[in-house]
mmCIF file of C-alpha atoms and ligand atoms in Angstrom:
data_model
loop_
_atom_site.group_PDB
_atom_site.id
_atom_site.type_symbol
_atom_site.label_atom_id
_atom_site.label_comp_id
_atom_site.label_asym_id
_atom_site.label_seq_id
_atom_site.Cartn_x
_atom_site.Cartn_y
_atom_site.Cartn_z
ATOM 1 C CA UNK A 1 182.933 224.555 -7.828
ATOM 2 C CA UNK A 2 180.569 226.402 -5.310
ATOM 3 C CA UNK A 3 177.795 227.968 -7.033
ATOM 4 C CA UNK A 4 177.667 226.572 -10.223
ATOM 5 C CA UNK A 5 174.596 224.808 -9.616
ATOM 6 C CA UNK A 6 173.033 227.860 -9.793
ATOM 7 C CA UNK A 7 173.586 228.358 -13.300
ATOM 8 C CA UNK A 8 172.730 225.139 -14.351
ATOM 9 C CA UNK A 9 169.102 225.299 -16.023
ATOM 10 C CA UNK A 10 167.947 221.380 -16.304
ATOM 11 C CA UNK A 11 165.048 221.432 -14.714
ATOM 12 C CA UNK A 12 162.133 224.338 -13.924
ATOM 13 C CA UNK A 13 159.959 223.504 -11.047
ATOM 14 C CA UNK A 14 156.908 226.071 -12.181
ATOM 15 C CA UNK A 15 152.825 225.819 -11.162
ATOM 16 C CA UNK A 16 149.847 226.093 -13.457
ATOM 17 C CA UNK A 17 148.157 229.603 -13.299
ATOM 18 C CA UNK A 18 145.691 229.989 -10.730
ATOM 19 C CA UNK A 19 141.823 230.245 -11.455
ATOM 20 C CA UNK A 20 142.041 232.763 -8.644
ATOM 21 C CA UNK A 21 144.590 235.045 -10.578
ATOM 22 C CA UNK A 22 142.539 237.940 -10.822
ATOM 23 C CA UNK A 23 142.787 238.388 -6.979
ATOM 24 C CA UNK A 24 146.742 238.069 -7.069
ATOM 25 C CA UNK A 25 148.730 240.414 -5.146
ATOM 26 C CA UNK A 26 149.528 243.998 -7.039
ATOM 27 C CA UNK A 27 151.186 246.578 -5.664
ATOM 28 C CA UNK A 28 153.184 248.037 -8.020
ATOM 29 C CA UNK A 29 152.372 247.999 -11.652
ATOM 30 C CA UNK A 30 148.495 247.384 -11.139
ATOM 31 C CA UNK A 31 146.410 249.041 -13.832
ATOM 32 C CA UNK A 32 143.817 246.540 -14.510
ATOM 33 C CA UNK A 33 142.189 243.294 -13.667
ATOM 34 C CA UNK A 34 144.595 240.565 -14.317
ATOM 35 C CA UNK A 35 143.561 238.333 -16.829
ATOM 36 C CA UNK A 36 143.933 234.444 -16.257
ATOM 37 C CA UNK A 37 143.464 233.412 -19.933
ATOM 38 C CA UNK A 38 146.058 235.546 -20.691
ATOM 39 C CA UNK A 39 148.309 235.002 -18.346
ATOM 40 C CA UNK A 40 148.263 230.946 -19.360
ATOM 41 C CA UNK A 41 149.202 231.856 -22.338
ATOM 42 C CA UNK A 42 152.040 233.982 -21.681
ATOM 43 C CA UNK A 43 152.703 230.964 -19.374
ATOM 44 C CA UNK A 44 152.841 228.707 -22.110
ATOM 45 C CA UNK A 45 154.847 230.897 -23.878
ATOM 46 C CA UNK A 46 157.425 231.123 -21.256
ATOM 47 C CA UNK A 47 157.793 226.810 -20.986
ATOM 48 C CA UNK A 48 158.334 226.850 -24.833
ATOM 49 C CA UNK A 49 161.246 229.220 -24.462
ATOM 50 C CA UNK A 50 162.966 227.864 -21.616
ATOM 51 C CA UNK A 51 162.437 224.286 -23.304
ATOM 52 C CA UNK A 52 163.796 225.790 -26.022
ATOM 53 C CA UNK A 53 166.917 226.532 -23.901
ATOM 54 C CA UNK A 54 167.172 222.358 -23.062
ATOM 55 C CA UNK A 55 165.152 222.598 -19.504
ATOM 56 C CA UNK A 56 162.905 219.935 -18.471
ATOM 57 C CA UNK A 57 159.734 222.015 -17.357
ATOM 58 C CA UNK A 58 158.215 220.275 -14.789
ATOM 59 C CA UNK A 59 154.404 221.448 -14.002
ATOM 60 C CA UNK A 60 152.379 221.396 -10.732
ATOM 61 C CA UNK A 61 148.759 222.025 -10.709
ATOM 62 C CA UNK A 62 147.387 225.210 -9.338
ATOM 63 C CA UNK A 63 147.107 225.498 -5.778
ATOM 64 C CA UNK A 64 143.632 225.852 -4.655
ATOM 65 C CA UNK A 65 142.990 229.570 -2.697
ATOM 66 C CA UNK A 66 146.587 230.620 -3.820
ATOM 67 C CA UNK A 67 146.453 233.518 -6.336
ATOM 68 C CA UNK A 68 150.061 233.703 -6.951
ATOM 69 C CA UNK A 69 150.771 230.560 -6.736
ATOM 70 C CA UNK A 70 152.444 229.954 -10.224
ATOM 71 C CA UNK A 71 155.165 232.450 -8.734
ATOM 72 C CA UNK A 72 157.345 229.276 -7.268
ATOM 73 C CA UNK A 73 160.761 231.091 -7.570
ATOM 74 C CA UNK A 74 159.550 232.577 -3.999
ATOM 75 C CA UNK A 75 158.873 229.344 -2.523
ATOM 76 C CA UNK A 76 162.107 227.441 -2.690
ATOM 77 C CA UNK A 77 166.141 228.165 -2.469
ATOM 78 C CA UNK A 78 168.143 225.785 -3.842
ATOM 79 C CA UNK A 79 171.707 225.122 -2.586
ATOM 80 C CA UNK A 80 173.225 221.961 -3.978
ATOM 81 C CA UNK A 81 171.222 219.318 -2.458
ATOM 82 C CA UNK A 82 169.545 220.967 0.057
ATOM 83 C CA UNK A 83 166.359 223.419 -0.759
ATOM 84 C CA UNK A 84 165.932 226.245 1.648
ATOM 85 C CA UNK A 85 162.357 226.257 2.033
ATOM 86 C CA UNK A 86 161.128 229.985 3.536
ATOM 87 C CA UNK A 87 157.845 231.557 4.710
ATOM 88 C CA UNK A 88 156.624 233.867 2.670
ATOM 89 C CA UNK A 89 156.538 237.134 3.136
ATOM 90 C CA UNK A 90 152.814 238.000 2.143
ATOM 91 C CA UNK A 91 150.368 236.538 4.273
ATOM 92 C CA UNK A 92 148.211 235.354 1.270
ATOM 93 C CA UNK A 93 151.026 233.190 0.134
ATOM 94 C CA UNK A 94 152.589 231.886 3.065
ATOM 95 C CA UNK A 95 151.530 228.266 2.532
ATOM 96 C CA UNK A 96 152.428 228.061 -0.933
ATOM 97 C CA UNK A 97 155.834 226.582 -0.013
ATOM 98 C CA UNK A 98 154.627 223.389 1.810
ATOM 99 C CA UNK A 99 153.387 221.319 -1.564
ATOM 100 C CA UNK A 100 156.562 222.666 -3.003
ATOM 101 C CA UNK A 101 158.615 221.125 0.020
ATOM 102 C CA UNK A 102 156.871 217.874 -0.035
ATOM 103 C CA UNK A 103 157.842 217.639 -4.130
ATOM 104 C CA UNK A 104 161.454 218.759 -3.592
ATOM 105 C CA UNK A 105 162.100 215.842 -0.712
ATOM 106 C CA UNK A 106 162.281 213.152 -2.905
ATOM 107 C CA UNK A 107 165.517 214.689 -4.208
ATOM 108 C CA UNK A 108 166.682 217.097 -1.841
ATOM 109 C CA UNK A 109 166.944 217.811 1.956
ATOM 110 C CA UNK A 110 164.392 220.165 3.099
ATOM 111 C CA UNK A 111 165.705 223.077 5.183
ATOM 112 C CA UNK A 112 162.449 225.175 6.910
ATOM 113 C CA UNK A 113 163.096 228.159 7.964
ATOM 114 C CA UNK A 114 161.716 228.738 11.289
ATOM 115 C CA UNK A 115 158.434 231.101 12.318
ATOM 116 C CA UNK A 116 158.795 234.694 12.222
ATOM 117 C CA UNK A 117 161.530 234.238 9.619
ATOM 118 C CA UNK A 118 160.443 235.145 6.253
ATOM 119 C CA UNK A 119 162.071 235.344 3.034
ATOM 120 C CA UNK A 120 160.479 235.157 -0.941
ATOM 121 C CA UNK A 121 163.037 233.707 -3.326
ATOM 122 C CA UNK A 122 162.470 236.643 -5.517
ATOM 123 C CA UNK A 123 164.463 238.952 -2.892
ATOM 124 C CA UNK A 124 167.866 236.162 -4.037
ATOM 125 C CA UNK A 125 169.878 237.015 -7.081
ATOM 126 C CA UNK A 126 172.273 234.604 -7.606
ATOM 127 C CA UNK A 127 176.148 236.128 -8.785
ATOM 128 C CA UNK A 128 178.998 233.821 -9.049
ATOM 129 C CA UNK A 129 180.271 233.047 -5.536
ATOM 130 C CA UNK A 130 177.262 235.046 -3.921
ATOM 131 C CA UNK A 131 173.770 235.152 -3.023
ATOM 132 C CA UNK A 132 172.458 238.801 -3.084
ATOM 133 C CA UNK A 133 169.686 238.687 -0.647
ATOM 134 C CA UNK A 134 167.106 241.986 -0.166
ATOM 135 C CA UNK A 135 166.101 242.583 2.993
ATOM 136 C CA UNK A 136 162.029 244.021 1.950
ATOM 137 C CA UNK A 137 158.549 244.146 2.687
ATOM 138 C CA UNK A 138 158.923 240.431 2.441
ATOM 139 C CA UNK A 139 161.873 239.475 3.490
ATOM 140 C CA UNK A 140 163.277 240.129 6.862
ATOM 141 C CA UNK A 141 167.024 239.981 8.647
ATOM 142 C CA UNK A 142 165.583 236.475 10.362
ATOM 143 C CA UNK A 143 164.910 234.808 6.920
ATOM 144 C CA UNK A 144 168.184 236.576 5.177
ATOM 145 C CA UNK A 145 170.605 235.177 7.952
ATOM 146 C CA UNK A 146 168.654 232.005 7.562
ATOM 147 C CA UNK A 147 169.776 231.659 3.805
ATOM 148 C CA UNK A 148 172.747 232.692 5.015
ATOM 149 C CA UNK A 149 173.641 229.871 7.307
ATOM 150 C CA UNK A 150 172.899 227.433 4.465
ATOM 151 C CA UNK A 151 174.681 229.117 2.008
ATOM 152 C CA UNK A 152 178.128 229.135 4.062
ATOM 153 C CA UNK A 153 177.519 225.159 3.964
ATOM 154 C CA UNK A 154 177.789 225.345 0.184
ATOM 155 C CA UNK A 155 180.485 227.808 0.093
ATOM 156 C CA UNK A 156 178.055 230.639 -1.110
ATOM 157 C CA UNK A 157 178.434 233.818 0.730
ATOM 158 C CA UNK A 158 175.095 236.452 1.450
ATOM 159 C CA UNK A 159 175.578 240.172 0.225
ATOM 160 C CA UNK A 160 172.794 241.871 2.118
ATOM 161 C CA UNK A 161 170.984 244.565 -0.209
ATOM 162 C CA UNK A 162 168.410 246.830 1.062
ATOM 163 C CA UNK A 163 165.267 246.477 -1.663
ATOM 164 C CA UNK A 164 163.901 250.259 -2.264
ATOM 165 C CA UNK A 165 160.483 251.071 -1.459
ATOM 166 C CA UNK A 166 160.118 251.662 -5.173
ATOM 167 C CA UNK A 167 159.810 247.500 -6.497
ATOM 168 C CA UNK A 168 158.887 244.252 -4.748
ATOM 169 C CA UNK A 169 161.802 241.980 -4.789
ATOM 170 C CA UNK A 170 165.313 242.203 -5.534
ATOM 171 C CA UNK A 171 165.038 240.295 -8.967
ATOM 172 C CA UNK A 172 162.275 242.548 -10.056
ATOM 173 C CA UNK A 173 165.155 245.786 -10.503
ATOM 174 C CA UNK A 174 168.535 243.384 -11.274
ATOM 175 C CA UNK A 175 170.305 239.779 -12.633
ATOM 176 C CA UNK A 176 173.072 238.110 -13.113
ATOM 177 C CA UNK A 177 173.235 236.737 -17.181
ATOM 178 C CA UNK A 178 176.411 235.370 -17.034
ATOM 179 C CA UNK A 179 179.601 235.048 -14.690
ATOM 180 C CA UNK A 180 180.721 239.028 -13.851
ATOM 181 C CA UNK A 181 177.892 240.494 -15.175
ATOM 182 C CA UNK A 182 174.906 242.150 -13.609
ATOM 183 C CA UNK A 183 171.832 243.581 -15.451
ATOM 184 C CA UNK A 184 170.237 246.377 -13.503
ATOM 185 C CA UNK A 185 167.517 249.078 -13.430
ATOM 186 C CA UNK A 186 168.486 252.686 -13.562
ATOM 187 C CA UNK A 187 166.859 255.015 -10.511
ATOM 188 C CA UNK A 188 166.567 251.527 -8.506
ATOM 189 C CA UNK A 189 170.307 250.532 -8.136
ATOM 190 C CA UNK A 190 173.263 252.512 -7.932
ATOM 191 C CA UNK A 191 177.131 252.320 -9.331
ATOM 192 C CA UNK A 192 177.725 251.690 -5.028
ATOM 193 C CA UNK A 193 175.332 249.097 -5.157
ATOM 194 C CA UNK A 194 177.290 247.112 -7.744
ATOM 195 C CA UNK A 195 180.634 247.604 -6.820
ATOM 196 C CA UNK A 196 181.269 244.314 -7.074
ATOM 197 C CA UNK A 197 180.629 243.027 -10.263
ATOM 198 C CA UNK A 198 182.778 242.879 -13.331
ATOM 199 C CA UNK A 199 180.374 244.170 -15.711
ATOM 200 C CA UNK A 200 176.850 246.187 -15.192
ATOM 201 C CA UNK A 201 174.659 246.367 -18.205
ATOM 202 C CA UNK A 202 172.299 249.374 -16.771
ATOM 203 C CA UNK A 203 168.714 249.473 -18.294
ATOM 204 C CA UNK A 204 167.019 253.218 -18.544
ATOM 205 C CA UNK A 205 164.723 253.479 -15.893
ATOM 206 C CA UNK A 206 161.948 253.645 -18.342
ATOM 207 C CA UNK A 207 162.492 250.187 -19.554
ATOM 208 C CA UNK A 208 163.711 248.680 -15.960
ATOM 209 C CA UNK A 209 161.182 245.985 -15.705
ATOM 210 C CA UNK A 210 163.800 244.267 -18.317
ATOM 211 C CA UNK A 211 166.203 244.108 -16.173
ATOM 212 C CA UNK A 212 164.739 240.701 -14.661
ATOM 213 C CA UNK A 213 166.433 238.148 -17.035
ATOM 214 C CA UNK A 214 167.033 234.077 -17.645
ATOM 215 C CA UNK A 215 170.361 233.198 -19.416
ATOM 216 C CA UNK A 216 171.517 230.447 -20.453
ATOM 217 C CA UNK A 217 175.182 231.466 -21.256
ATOM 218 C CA UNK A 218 175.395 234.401 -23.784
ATOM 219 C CA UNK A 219 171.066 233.333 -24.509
ATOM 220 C CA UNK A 220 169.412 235.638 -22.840
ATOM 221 C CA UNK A 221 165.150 235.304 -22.147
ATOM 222 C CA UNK A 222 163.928 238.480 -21.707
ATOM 223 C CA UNK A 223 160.281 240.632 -21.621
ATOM 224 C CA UNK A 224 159.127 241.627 -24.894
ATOM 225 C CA UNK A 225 158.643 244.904 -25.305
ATOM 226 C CA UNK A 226 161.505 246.742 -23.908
ATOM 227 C CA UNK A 227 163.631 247.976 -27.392
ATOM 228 C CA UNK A 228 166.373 250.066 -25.902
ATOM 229 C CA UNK A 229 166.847 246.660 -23.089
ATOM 230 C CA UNK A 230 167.351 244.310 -25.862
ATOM 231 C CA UNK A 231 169.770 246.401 -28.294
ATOM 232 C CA UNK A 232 171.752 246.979 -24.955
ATOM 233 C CA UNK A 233 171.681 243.194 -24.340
ATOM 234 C CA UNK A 234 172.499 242.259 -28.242
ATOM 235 C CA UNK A 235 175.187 245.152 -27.980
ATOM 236 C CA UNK A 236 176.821 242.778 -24.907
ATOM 237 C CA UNK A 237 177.211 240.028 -26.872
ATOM 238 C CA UNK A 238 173.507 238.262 -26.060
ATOM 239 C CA UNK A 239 171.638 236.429 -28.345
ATOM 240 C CA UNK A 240 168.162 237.270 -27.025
ATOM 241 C CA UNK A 241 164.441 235.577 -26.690
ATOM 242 C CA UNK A 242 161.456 237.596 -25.804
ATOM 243 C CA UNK A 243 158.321 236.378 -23.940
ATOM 244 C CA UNK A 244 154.866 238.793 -23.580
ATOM 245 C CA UNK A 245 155.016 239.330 -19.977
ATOM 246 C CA UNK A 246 152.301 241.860 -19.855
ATOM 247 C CA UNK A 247 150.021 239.574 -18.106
ATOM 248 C CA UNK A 248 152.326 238.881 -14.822
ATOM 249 C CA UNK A 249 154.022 242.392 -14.698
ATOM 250 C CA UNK A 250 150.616 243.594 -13.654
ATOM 251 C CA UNK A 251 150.588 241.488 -10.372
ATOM 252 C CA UNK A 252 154.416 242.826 -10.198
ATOM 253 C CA UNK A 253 156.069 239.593 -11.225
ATOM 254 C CA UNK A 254 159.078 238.939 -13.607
ATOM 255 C CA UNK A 255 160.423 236.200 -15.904
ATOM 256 C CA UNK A 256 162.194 234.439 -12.850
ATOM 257 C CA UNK A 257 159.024 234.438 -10.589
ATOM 258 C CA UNK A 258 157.452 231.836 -12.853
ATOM 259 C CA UNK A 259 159.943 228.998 -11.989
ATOM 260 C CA UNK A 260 162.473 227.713 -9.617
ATOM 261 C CA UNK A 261 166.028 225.749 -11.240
ATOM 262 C CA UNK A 262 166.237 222.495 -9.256
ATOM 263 C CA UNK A 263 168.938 220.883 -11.258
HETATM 264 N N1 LIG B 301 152.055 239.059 -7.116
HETATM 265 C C1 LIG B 301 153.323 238.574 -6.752
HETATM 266 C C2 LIG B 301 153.643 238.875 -5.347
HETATM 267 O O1 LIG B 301 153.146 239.869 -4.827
HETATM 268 O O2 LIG B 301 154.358 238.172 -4.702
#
């Protein structure tokens, strides 16, 4: 069935912390100096619960002069057996993809986007028979249509979204827990926006950081933190996880920046 792959959670493809994380790219959230012991921890955190969940979390080392580089959900699209590999959007990441691609061709067949196109995997949200892509400061119509092209191979279609200028990626403000269902920020998404989808849990605006989830059917992983998020979540039928995310929301990331499902 197109798309299921998606859903499937066997195996994380994630990256150690870098050294360097202090110098990762904030834009958003920034209040302080990122801190890398900290963030490892959280990291750690965040392998026990998706191990918890049954996935296989496979590590890379840190990428030497890459910052964000534990952030591989940006670096890699997977569609069946073919990974869409992009460039990224930021100038100090572009690169982090190519280590990425030359792990994922032992099992897959690489797609590379070509120059000028750029895309980050955390601008894809992934709902039942669609991809919805943002088009935003880091990824452009070139590297959406891209996806696109691949995606009608695996009988996936591309719902375009414009990202707003107030969050970083599409996954930062919305997901898709479960078949029909959409999790989304309030005052970054509207009703319009969502037409589509069977079911919208909508998280106060306030507490819209947890609207970035993992599921694993009616499991949800979400940030800790975010009380009025998880009694909407329980009050859907979700049995729920928290990780600290603390660490990684200050260099605007989410739950699904810190991996990308390959199987
Ligand atoms: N710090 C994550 C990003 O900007 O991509």
């Amino acid at each position: 069935m197109p798309g299921t792959f998606d859903r499937s959670r066997g195996r994380a493809l994630t990256r150690e912390v870098s050294p360097l994380y202090a110098e990762a790219v904030s834009s958003y959230f920034n209040t302080r100096t990122p801190d890398y012991e900290a963030a490892r921890g959280s990291q750690e955190a965040y392998f026990a619960a998706l191990r918890a969940h049954g996935t296989e979390v496979v590590t890379l080392p840190a990428l030497e002069g890459f910052p964000d580089c534990s952030f591989t959900e940006d670096t890699a699209v997977i569609l069946d057996d073919r990974a869409v590999i992009p460039n990224l959007g930021h100038p100090s990441r572009d690169g982090e993809q190519d280590s990425i691609a030359d792990f994922l061709a032992d099992d897959f067949e690489i797609a590379r986007m070509p120059r000028g196109a750029t895309l980050d995997g955390g601008d894809v949200v992934f709902y039942d028979d669609r991809f919805l892509v943002g088009l935003s400061t880091r990824t452009n119509r070139e590297g959406a249509d891209f996806l696109a092209e691949h995606a009608k191979d695996s009988g996936v279609g591309v719902q375009l979204f414009d990202v707003p200028a107030s969050t970083l990626h599409l996954t930062t403000v919305c997901s898709s827990p479960r078949p029909g269902t959409m999790v989304a920020a309030e005052g970054h998404l509207t009703e319009a926006d969502l037409s589509f989808a069977e079911e919208v849990i909508w998280i106060p605006e306030e507490e819209g950081y947890a609207a970035n989830t993992i599921a694993y059917g009616d499991r949800v992983i979400m940030a800790d933190g975010y009380k009025r998020a998880r009694e909407l979540f329980l009050d859907a039928g979700f049995s729920v996880t928290s990780v600290e995310m603390e660490e990684f929301r200050e260099v605007d990331a989410s739950l699904t920046c810190l991996s990308v499902f390959i199987g």
